[in-house]
Every structure is written in C-alpha cells, then in structure tokens.
Short mmCIF file of C-alpha atoms in Angstrom, two decimals:
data_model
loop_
_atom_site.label_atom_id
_atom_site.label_comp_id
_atom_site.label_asym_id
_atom_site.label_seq_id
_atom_site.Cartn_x
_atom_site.Cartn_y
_atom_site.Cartn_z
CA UNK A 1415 67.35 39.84 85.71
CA UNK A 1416 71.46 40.28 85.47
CA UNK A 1417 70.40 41.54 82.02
CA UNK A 1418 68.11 44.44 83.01
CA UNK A 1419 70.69 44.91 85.85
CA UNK A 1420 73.34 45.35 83.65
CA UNK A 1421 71.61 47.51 80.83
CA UNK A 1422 70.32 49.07 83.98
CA UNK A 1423 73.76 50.32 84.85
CA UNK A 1424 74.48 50.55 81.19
CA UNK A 1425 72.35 53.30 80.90
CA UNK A 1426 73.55 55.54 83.97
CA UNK A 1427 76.89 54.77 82.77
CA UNK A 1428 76.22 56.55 79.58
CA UNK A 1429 74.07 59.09 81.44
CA UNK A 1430 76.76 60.14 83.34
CA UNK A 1431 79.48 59.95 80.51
CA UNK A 1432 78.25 62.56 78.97
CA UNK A 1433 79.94 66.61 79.93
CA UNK A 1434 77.65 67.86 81.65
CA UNK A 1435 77.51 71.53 80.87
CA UNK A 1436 79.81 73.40 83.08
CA UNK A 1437 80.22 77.37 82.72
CA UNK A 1438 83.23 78.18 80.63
CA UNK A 1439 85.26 80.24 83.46
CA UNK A 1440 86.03 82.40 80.41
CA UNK A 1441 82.53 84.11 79.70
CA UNK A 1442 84.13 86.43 77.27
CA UNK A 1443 87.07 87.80 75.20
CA UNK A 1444 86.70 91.37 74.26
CA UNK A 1445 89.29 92.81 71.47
CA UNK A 1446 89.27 96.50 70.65
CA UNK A 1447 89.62 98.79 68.69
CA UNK A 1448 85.92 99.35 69.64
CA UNK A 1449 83.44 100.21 66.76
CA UNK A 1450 82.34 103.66 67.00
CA UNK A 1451 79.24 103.56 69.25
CA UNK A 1452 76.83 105.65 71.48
CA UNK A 1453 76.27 104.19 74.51
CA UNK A 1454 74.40 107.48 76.38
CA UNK A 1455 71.07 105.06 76.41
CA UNK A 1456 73.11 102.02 77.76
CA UNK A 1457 74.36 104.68 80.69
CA UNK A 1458 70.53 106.78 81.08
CA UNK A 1459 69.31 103.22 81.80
CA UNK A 1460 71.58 102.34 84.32
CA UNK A 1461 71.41 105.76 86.03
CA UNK A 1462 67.82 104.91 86.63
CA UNK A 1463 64.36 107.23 86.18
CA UNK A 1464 65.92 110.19 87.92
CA UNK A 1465 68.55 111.02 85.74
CA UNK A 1466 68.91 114.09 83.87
CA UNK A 1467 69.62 112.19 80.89
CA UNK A 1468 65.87 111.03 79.58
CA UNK A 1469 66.12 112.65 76.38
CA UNK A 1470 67.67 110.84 73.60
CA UNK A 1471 71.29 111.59 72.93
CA UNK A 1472 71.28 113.78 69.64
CA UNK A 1473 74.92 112.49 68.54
CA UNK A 1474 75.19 110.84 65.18
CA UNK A 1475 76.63 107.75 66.51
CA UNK A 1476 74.44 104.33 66.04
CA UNK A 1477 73.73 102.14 68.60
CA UNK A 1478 76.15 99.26 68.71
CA UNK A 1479 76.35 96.41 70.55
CA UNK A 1480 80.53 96.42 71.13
CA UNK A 1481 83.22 95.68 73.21
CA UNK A 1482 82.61 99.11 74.57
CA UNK A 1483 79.14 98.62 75.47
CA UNK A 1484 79.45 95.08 76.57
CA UNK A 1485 82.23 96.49 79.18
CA UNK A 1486 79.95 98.73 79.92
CA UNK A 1487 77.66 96.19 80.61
CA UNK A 1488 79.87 93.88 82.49
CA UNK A 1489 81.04 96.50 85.05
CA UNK A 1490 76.72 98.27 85.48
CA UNK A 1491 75.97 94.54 86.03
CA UNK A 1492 77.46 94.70 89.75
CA UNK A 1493 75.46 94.47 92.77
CA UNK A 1494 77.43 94.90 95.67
CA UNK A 1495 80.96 95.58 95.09
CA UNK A 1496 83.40 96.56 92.48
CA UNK A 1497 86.99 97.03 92.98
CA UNK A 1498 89.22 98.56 90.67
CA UNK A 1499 93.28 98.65 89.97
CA UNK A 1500 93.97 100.76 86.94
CA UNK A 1501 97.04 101.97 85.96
CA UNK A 1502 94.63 104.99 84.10
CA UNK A 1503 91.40 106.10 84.21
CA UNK A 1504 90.52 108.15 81.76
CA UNK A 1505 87.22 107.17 79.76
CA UNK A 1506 84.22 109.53 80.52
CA UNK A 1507 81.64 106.55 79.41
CA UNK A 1508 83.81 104.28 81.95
CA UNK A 1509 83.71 106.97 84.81
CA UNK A 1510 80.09 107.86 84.36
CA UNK A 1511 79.11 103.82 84.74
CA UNK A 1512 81.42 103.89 88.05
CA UNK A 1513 79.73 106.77 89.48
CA UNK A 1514 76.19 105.26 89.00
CA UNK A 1515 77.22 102.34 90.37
CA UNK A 1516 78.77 104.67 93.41
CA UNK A 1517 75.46 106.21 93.73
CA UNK A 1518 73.14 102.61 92.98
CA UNK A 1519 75.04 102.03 96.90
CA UNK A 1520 77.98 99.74 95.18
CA UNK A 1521 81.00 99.59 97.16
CA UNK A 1522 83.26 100.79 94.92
CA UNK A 1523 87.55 101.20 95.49
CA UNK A 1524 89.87 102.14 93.32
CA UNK A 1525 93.79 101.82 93.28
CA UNK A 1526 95.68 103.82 90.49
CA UNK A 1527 98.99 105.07 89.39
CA UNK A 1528 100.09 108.78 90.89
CA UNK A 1529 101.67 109.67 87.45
CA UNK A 1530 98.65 108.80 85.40
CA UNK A 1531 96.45 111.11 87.32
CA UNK A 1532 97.98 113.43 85.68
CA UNK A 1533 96.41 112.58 82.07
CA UNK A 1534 94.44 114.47 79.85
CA UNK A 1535 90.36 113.91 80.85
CA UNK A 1536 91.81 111.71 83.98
CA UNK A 1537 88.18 111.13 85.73
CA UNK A 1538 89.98 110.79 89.13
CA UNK A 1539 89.40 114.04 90.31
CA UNK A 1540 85.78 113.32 89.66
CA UNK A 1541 85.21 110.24 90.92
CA UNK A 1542 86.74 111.35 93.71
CA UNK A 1543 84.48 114.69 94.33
CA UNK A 1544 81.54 112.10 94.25
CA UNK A 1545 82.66 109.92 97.32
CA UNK A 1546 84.79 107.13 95.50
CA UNK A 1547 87.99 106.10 97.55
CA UNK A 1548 90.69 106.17 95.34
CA UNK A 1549 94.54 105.11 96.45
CA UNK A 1550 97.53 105.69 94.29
CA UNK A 1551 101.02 104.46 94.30
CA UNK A 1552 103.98 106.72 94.89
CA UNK A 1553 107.13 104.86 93.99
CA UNK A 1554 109.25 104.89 90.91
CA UNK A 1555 107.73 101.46 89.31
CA UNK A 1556 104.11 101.87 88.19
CA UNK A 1557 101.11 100.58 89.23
CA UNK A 1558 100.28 99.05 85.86
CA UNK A 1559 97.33 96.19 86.18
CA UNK A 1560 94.64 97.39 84.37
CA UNK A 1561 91.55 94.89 86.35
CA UNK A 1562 88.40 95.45 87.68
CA UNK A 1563 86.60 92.74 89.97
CA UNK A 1564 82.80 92.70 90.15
CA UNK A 1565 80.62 91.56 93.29
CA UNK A 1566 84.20 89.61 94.35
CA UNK A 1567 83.17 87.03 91.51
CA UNK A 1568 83.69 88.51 87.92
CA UNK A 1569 87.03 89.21 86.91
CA UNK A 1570 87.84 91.87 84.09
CA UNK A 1571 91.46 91.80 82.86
CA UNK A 1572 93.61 92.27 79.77
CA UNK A 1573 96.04 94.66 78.18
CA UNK A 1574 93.35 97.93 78.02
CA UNK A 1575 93.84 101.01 79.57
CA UNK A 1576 90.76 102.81 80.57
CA UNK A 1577 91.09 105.76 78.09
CA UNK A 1578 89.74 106.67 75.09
CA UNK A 1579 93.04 106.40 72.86
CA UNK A 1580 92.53 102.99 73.94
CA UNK A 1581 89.53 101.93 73.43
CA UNK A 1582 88.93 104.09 70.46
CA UNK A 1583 92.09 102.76 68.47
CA UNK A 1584 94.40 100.76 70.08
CA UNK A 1585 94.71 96.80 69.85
CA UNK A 1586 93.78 95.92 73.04
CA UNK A 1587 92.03 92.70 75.34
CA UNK A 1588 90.32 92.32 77.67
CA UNK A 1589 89.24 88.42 78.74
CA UNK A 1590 85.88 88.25 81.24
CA UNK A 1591 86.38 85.07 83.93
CA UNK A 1592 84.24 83.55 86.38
CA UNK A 1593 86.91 81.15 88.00
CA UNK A 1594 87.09 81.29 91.85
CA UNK A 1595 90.54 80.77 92.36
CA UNK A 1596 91.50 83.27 89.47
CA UNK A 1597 89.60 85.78 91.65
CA UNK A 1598 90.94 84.79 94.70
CA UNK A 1599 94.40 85.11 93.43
CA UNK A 1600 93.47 88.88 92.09
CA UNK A 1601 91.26 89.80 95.28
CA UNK A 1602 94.44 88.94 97.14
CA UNK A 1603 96.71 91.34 95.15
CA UNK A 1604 93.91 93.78 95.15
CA UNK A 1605 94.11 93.89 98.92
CA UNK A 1606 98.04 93.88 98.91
CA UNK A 1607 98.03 96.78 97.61
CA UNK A 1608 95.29 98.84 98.88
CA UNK A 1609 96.83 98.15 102.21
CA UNK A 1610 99.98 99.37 101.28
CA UNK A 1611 98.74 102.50 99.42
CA UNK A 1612 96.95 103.25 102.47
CA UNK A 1613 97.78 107.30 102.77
CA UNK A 1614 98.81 106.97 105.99
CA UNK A 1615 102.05 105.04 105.40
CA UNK A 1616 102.61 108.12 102.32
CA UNK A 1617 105.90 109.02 103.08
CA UNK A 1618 105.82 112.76 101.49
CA UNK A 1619 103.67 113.51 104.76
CA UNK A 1620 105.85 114.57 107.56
CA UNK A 1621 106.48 111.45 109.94
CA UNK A 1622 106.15 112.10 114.18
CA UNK A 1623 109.95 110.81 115.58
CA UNK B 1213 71.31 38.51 90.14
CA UNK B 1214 68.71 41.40 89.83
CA UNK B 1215 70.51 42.85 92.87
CA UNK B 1216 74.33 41.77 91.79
CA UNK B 1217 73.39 43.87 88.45
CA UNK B 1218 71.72 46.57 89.58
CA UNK B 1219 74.78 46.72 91.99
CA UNK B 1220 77.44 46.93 89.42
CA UNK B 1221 74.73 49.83 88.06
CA UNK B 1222 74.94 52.01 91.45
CA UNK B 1223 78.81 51.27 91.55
CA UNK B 1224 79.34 52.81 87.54
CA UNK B 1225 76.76 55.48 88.71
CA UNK B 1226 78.70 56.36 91.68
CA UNK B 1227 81.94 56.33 89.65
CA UNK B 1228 80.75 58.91 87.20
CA UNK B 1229 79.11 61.07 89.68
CA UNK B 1230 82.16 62.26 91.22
CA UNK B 1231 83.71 65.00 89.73
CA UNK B 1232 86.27 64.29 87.37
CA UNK B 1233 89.63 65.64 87.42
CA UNK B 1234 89.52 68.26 84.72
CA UNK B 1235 92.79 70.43 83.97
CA UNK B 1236 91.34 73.97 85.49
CA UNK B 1237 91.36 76.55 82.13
CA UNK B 1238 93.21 79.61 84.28
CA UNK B 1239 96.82 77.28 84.55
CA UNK B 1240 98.32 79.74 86.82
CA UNK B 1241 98.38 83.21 87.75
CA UNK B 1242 101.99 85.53 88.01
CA UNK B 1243 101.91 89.10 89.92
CA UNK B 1244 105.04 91.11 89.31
CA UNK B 1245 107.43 92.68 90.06
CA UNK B 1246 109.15 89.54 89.79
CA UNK B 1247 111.50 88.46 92.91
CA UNK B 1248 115.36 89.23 92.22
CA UNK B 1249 116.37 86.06 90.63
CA UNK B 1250 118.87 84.71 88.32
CA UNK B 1251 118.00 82.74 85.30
CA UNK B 1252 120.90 81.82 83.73
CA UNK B 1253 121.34 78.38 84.37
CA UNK B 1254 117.80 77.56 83.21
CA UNK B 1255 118.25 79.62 79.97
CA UNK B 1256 121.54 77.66 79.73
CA UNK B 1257 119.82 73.93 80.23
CA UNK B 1258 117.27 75.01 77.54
CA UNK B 1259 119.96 75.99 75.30
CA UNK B 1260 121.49 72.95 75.53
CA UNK B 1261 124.96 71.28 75.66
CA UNK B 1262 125.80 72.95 72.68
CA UNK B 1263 125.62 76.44 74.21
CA UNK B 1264 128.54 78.72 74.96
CA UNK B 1265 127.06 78.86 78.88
CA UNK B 1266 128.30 75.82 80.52
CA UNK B 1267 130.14 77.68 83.26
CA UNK B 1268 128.06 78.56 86.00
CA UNK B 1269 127.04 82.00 86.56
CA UNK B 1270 129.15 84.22 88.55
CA UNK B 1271 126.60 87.09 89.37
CA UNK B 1272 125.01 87.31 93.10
CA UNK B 1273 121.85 86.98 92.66
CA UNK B 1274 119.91 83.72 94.10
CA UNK B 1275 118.21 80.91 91.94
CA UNK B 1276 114.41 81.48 92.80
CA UNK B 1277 111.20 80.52 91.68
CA UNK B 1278 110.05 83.56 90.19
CA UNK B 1279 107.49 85.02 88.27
CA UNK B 1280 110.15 85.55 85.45
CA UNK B 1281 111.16 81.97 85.58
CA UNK B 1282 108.18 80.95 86.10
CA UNK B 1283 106.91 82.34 82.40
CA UNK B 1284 110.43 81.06 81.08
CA UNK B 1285 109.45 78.08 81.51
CA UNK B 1286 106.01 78.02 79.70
CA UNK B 1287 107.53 79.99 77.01
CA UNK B 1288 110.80 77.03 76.60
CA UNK B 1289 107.79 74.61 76.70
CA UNK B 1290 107.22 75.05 73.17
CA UNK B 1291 107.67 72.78 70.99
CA UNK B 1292 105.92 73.42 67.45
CA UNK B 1293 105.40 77.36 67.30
CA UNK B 1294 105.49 80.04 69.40
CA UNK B 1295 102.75 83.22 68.21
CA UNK B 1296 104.20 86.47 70.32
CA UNK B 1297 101.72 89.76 69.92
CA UNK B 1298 103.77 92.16 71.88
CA UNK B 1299 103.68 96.18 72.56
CA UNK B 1300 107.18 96.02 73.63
CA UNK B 1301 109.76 93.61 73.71
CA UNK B 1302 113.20 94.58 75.62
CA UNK B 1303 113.64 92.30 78.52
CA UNK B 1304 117.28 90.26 77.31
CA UNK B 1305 116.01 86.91 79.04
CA UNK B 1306 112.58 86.60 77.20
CA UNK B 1307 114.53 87.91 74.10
CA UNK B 1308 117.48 84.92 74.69
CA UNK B 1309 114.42 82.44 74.99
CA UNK B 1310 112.91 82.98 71.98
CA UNK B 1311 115.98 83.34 70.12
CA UNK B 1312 116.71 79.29 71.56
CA UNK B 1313 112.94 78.40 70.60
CA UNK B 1314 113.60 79.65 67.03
CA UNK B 1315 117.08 77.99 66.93
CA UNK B 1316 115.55 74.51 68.28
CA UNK B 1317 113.50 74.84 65.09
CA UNK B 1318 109.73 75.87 67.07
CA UNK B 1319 108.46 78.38 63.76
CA UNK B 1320 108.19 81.75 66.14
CA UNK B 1321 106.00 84.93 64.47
CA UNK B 1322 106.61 87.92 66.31
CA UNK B 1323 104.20 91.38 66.29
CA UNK B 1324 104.79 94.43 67.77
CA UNK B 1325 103.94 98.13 67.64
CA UNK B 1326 106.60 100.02 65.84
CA UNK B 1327 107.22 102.77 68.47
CA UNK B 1328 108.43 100.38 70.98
CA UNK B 1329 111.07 99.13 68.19
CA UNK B 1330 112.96 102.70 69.60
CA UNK B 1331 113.08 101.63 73.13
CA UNK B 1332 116.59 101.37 74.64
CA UNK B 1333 117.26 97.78 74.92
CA UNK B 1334 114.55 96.48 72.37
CA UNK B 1335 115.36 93.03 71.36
CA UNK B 1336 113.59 93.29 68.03
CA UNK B 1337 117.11 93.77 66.22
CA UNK B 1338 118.82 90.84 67.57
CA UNK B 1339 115.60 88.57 67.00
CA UNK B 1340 115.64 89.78 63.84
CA UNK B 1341 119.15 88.97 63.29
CA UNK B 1342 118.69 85.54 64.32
CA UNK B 1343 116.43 85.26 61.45
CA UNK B 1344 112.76 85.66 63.06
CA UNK B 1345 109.81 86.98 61.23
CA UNK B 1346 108.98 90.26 62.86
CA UNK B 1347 106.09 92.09 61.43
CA UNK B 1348 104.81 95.83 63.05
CA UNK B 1349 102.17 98.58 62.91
CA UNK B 1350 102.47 101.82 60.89
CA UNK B 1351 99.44 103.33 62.34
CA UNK B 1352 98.66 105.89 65.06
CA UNK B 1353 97.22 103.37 67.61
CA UNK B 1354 99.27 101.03 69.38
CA UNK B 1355 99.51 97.50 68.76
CA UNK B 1356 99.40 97.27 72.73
CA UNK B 1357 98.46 93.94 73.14
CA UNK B 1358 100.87 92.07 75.44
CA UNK B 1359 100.24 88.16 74.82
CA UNK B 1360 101.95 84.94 73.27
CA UNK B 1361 100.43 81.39 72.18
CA UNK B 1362 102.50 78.36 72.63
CA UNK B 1363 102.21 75.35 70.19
CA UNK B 1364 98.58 76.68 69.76
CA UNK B 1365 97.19 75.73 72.85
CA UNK B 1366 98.61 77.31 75.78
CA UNK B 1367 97.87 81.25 76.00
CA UNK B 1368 100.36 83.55 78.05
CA UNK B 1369 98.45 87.28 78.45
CA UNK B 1370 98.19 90.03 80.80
CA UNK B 1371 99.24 93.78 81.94
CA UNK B 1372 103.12 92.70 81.43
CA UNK B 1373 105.21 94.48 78.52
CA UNK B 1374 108.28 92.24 78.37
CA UNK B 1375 110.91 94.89 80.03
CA UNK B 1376 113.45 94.78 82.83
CA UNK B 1377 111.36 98.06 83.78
CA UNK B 1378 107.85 96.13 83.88
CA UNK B 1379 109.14 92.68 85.29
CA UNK B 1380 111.47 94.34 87.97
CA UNK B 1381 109.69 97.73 88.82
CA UNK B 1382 105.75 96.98 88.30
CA UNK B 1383 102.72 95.96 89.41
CA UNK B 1384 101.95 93.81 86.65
CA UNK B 1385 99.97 90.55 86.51
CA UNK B 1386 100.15 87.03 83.45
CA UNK B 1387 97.40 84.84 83.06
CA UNK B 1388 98.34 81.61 81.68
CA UNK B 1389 95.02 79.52 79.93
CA UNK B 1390 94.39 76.40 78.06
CA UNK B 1391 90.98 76.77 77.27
CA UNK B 1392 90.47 76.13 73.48
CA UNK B 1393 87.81 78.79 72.12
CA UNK B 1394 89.97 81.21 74.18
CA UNK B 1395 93.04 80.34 72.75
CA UNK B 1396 90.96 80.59 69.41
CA UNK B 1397 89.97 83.81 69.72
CA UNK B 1398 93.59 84.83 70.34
CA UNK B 1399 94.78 83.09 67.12
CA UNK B 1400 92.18 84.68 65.17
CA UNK B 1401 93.25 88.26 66.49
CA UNK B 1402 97.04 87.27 65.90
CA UNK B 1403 95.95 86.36 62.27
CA UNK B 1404 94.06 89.31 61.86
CA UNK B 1405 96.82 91.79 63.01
CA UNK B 1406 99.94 89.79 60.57
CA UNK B 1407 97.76 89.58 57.53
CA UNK B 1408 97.08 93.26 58.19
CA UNK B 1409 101.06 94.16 59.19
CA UNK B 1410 102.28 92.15 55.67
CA UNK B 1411 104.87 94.90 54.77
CA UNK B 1412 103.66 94.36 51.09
CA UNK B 1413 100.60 96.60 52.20
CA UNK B 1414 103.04 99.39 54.00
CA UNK B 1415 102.11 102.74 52.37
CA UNK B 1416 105.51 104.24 53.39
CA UNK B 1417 106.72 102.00 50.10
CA UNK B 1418 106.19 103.67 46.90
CA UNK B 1419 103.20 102.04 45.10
CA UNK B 1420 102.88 101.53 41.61
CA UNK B 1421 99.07 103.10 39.82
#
C-alpha cells in the first residue's frame, strides 16, 4: 500500500513537473522592410459588407502575408479600444484600418508629435475629420514613442514609424506582447500624457489672469 | 501506510501546483526623458581602479536612479559580447560605456545607419578609435533600428536613439527582455544586417570585372 502511495505521488509529481504551456508574453516580432504587398482585401474585409471597396483591387501587387499585413491584422483585431502614441502617422493602409475601427464603434485616441503633423501624406487631418481625438505635444523635445495598445491588453511597440518610408524600406521592429504589467506600465504613460496634452492647458491659447 | 503515501502524494502535488517563480520575460520597462542625473561615479566604478576618474565629480547635478543609469547598468552587465544595432549613436555616457566593455575585453559589434555618422556629437569616431568594429548602411533606407543584445541573452530595444537630445528632451520608452526565441530573432536580424554591411560588398569601392 506505501508502494502504490508512493508511485501514486510519483506520478503527480511528474505530472506536475512538466511546463505547462504558458503564452509566450511575446506573441510576435515583426522586422521590416515589409515585402511589397496589397493589402486592399485585408482592409475591404475589415470595413465590412458596406464598403465601397467590394471590387477587387486592380494593382499588380500579390497578396502577401507580411509584417505589413500582420500589423494590419494585429491593430483590425481590436474590440473595444485602441490607443495610440505615435511620434508620425503617416501610412494610408495604417490610417484606413484606424478609421474602420473608429467607425466598427472602437474607442480610439491618439497622441502625436505637433512637428510631424506636418509630414508629407500625414493622415492626421483625416483621422481627425472622421471623429478620432487626436492630442499633440507642443514643446521643444518630441513626442517620439511609436506604440499602439489594443483592447488595454495587446501591446505594439518597436522602433517603426507609421509611414511608408518606413515600412516600405527602412530596418525597423516592432515586438507584439501580451504581458499585463508591460501594459500597465505603457497604459500608465499613455495616460500621462494625454492628460497633459489636454488642449486646454495649450499655452499658445490666451490664458484669463 | 496507504494513507501516509498517498499523503506524501497530495503534499508533492500541492508543491508543484503552485506557481513557480519564473523570471517574468519583459525585465523592466524605462520611459524617458530621463531624470537630471549624474553618472559619473558609476561609469567610473565600472571603469575600474585603473581609470583616470578617481576624483569625485564636481558638477551639480544629483546621483539618481534614472532611466539613463538604469540602462547603464544592463549595458556594464556584459560580460562576453555586447551586439549594438543603432540608428544613432551620440549620447557621450553610452559611448564611454561601451568603450569600457570593449576595453574589459566583452567582443562589442556595432551597426548603424551611415547618415547619423554626421550628427554633431556622434560617438562612432571615438569608438572607432578605441578599436571597435563598426559596420554601416550605404542605402537609401535607414538602418533605424534602435536595440542592443548583451552576452546573447538579455535584449535592450525601444523608441530611444542613444542622444543627449532623445534621453534628456523625449518621450521615449526601452524594453528590456530575456526571453530566448525573442532574443533569437534579434540575433538573426543583427546577423542579417553585418553580413549584409561587410564593407567588402560596398559598391562605392571600385570593383574589379
């Protein structure tokens, strides 16, 4: 009877030895250069049945799955919220996925830097005409984090700008976590500085003595 | 002794139940702009009792724990090699670090993107100096990546260039990871980019037909 006992506990022993599979918190590392890739049908998909965009996209480009698309997919994959602190903005592909997800009913914010709004193809203006709150910086230092957080649990992060220069032929990264505290930590800075952005502390507007 | 076994069975089953204590991937998380701080005496202590900077410092500025000292720190840890993959490289602290690493004998590799090699203050000329392998882009992208891999294991990466400007002026945030495909994926990037930046395959030297 000690025998079976013991083999008994033998066996959860060794049951319990073994890793259990946890989730990686890294889910991905993206490196660009992205290949050259359409990703219109990744977007008309997303936008849903009553988009304008049903027929196929007549571009030469193939179909790839790359670190473009799979961004693409990472950010159309929100739910609820998605909260963005970009230094630029600047990708139409990037800007069209935001505003779907505006108009799917995510919560989306987005803190940028004042001098980059100025770019070439900047998509702030538009994101802007369809409803998105956007907050900028206005000191000398820049606003330079290039993250995105998705339904407060996914954190996108890494060296890329949200341009096309970028993604088209820079080296960039761009790591994918799941790690609470990791989000926590960027959640918290997030709402650092949207308070302070807030355009009512601006200073260029004329202050009541 | 049925019971006295199967005992001893519930007590190993209840001791690998609970969670083990495993080391958390994301190590730590730094936001910048770094806090005013002065690092001399811990670039001094690294150095060692050989360096010229026994005397303490005589500048005003406090002793804090910083984000700057903070990624001092993991960079001194290094005891083996030190992989650096860096748009720009001007701050004179990180620079001094590196060039103690490479004198304490850790084998340091250095990439960056040739533009930056112009910036006022770039270190790339003294860490060449002190005999480091520096290797560089001659393409129109940038090489804008803005990460480092310590003794293979530990990877530093983020939004941060490593300049006074970024670490004193900007919103900027540095991941540091252990996670081991991660840090993989990193090494086979790093790879990658100095097999492709061997200055034997330069086309601005004449080639032979």
């Amino acid at each position: 009877a000690l025998a079976v006992g013991l083999a008994l506990g033998l066996v959860t022993w060794w049951r319990w030895r073994r890793p259990r599979p946890r989730p990686r918190p890294v889910r991905e590392v993206l490196f660009f250069p992205s290949q050259p890739s359409c990703t219109e049908a990744l977007l008309a998909e997303a936008a849903g049945p009553g988009s304008a965009k049903l027929r196929p996209c007549p571009c030469p480009l193939p179909r790839l799955d790359c670190s473009l698309s799979r961004l693409l997919r990472r950010l159309l994959s929100a739910r609820r919220s998605l909260d963005l602190c970009l230094f630029a903005f600047c990708s139409p592909q990037l800007g069209q996925a935001v505003r779907i997800l505006h108009r799917r009913g995510v919560r989306v914010r987005l803190l940028t830097d004042a001098m980059s709004m100025g770019f070439s193809g900047s998509q702030i203006g538009l994101l802007r005409q369809a409803g998105i709150q956007v907050r900028h910086d206005e000191k000398t230092g820049y606003m330079h984090h290039k993250f995105a957080v998705v339904d407060r649990r996914i954190l996108i992060t890494g060296s890329l700008n949200w341009t096309t220069q970028a993604i088209q032929n820079n080296r960039e990264n761009v790591l994918i976590l799941e790690d609470v505290e990791c989000v926590k930590s960027f959640l918290d800075e997030f709402e650092r500085i949207w308070g302070e952005y807030d355009p009512s502390n601006y200073t260029f507007f004329p202050q009541r003595q």
